[in-house]
PDB file of C-alpha atoms in Angstrom:
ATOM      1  CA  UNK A  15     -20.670-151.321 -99.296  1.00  0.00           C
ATOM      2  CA  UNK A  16     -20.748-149.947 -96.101  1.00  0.00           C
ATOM      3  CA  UNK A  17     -18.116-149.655 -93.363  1.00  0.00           C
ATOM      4  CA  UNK A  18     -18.308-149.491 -89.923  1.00  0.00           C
ATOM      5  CA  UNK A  19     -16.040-147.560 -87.976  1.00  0.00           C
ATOM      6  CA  UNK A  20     -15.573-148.140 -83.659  1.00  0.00           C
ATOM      7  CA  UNK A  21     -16.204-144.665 -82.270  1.00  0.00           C
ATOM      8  CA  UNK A  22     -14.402-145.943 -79.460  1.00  0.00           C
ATOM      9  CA  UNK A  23     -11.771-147.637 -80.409  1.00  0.00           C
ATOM     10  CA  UNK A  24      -8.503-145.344 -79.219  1.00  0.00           C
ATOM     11  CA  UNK A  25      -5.748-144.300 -80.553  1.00  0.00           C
ATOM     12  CA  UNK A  26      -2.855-146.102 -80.863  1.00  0.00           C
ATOM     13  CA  UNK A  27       0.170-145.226 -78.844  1.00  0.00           C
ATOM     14  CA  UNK A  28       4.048-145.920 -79.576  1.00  0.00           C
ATOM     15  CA  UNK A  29       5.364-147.488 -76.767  1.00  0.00           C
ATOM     16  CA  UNK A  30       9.345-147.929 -75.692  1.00  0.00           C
ATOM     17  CA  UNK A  31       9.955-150.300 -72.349  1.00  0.00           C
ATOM     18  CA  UNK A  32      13.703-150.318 -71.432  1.00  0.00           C
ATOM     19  CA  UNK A  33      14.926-152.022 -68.277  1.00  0.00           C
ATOM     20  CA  UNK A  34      18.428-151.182 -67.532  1.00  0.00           C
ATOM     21  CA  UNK A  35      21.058-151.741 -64.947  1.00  0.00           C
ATOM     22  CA  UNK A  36      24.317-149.556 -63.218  1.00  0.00           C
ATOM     23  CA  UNK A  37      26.598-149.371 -60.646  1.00  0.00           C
ATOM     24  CA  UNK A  38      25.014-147.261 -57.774  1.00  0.00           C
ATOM     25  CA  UNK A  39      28.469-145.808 -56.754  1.00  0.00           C
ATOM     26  CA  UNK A  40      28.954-144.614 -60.345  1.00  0.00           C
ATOM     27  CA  UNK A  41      25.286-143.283 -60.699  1.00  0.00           C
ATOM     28  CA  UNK A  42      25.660-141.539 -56.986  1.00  0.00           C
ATOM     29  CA  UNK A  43      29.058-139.816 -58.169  1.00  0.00           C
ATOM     30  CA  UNK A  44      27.870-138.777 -61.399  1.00  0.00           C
ATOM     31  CA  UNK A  45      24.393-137.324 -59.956  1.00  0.00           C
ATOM     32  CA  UNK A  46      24.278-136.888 -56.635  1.00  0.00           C
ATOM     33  CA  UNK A  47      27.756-135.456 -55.660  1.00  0.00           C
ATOM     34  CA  UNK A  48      28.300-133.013 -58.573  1.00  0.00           C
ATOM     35  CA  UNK A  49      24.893-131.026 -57.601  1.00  0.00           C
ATOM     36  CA  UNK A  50      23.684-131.517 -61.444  1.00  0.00           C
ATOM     37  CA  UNK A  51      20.338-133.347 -62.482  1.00  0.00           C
ATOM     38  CA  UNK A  52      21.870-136.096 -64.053  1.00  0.00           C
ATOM     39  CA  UNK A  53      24.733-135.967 -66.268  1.00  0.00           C
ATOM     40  CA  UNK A  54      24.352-139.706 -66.573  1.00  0.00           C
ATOM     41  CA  UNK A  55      22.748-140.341 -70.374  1.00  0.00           C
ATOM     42  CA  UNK A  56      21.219-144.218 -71.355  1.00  0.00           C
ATOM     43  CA  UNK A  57      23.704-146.164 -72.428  1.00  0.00           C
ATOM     44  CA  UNK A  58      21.555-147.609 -75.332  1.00  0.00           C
ATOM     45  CA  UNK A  59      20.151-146.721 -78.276  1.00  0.00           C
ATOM     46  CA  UNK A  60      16.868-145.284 -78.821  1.00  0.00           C
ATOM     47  CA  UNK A  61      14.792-144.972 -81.906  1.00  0.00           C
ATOM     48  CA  UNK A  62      13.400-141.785 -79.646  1.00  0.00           C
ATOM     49  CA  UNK A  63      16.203-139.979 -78.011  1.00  0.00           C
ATOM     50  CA  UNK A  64      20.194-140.025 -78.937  1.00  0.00           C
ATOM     51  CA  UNK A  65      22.112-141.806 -76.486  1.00  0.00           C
ATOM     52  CA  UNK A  66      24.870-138.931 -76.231  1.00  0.00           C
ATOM     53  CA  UNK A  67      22.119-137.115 -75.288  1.00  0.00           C
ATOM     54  CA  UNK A  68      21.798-136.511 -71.060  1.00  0.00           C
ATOM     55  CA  UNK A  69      18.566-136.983 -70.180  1.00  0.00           C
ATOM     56  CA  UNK A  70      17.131-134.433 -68.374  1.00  0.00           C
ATOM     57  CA  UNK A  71      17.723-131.827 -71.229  1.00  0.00           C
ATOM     58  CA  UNK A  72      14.804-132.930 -73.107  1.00  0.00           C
ATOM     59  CA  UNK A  73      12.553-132.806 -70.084  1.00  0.00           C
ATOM     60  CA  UNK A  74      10.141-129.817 -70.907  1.00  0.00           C
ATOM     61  CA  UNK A  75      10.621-127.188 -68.119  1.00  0.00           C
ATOM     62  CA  UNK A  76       7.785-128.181 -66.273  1.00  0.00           C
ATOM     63  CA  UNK A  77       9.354-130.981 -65.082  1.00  0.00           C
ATOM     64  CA  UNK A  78      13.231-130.072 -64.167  1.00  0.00           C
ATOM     65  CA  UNK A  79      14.086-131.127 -61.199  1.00  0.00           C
ATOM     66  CA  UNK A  80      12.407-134.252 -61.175  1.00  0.00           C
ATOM     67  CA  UNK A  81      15.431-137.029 -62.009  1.00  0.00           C
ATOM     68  CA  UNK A  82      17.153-135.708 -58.870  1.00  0.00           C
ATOM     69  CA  UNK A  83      14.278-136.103 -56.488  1.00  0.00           C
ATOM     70  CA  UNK A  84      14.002-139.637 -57.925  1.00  0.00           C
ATOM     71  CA  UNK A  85      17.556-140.509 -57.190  1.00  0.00           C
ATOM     72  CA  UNK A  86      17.553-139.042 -53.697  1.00  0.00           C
ATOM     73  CA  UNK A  87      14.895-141.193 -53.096  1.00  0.00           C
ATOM     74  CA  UNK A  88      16.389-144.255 -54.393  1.00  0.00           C
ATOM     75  CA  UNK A  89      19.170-143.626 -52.031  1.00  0.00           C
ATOM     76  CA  UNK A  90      17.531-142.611 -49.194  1.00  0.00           C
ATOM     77  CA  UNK A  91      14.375-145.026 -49.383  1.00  0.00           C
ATOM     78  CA  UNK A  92      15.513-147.645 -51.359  1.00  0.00           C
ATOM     79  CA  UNK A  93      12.986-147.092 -54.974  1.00  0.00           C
ATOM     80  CA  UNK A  94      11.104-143.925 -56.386  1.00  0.00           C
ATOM     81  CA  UNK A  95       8.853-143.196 -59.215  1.00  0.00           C
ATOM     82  CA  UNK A  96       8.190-140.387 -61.259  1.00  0.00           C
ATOM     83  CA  UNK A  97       6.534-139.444 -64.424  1.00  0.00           C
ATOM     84  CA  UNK A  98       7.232-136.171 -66.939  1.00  0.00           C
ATOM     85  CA  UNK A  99       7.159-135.134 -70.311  1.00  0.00           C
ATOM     86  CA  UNK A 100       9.893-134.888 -72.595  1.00  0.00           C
ATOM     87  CA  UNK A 101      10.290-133.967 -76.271  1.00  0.00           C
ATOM     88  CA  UNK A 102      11.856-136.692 -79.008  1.00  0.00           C
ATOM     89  CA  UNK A 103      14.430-136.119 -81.595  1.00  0.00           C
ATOM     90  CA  UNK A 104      11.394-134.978 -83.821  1.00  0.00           C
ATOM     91  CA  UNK A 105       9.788-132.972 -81.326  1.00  0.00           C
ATOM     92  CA  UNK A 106       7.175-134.956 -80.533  1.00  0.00           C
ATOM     93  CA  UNK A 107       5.979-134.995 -77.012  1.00  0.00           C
ATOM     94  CA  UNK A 108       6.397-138.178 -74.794  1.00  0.00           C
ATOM     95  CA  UNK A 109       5.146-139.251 -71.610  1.00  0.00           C
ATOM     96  CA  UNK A 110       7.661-140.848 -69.283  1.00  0.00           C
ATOM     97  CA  UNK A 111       7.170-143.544 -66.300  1.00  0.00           C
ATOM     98  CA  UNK A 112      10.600-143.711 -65.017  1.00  0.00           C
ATOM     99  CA  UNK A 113      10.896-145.980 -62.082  1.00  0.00           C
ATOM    100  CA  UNK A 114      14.529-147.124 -59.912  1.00  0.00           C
ATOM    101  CA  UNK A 115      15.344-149.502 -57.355  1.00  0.00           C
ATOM    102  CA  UNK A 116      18.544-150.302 -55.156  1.00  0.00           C
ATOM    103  CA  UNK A 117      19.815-153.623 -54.932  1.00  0.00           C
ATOM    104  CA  UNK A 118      22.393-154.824 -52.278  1.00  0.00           C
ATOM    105  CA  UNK A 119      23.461-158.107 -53.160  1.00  0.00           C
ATOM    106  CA  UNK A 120      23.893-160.518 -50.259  1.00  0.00           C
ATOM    107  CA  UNK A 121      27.673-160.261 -48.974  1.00  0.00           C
ATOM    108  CA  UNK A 122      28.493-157.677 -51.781  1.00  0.00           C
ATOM    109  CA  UNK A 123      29.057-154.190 -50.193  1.00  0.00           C
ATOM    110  CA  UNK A 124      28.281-153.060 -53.874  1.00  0.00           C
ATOM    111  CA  UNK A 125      24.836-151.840 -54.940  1.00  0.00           C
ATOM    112  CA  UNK A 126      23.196-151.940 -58.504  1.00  0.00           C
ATOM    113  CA  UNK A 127      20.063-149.672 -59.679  1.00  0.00           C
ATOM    114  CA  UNK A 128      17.771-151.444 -61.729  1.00  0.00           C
ATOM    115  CA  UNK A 129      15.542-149.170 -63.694  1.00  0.00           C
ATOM    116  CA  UNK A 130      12.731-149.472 -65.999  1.00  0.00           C
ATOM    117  CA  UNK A 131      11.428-146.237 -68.524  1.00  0.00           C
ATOM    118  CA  UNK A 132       8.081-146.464 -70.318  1.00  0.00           C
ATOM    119  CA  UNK A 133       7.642-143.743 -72.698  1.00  0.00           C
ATOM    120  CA  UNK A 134       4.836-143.331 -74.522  1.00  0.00           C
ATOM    121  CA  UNK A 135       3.796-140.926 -77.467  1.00  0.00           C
ATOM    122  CA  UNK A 136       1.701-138.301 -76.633  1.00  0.00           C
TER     123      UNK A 136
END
């Protein structure tokens, strides 16, 4: 018997997708105003990354910096994107699309970032 094997058929990836929501005041007075990266962590679960863990401490050097440039420009422009590597609880390297927009609702003076992170396993 002979099998047949598809020289182009890629690798598959692990993917996590997590949409999330928070209070903008909150986010801009735990990131913004204490001069840190973001001291803010997920407040889920992930089969990846702890939740107790902040999030920018597994971003490989490279790409420090980044989170805060993100939120600046969600509060300045109203949404950002960004993408960097960070390492998982087994030190496995992931690829992160991290993307954040500011809501206003109608006749709320209150604003909510919604947020979306796709990481996928290098």
């Amino acid at each position: 018997m002979k099998m047949l094997i598809n020289k182009n058929a890629s690798a598959e990836k692990e993917v996590v997708r997590i949409h999330w929501e928070r209070d903008a005041e909150t986010f801009n007075l735990l990131s913004l105003q204490t001069g840190e990266e973001l001291t803010a962590h997920p407040a889920f679960s992930l089969p990846v990354f702890r939740d107790s863990d902040a999030w920018y401490r597994r971003m490989l050097p490279g790409d420090a910096g980044k989170e805060l440039g993100l939120l600046k420009e969600v509060y300045t422009k109203g949404k950002g994107k960004i993408r960097y590597s960070m390492l998982g609880l087994d030190g496995s390297e992931w690829l992160v699309t991290e993307s954040m927009e500011l809501k206003v609702p109608r006749g709320e003076g209150k604003g909510i970032i919604q947020g979306k992170w796709i990481c996928e396993k290098k």
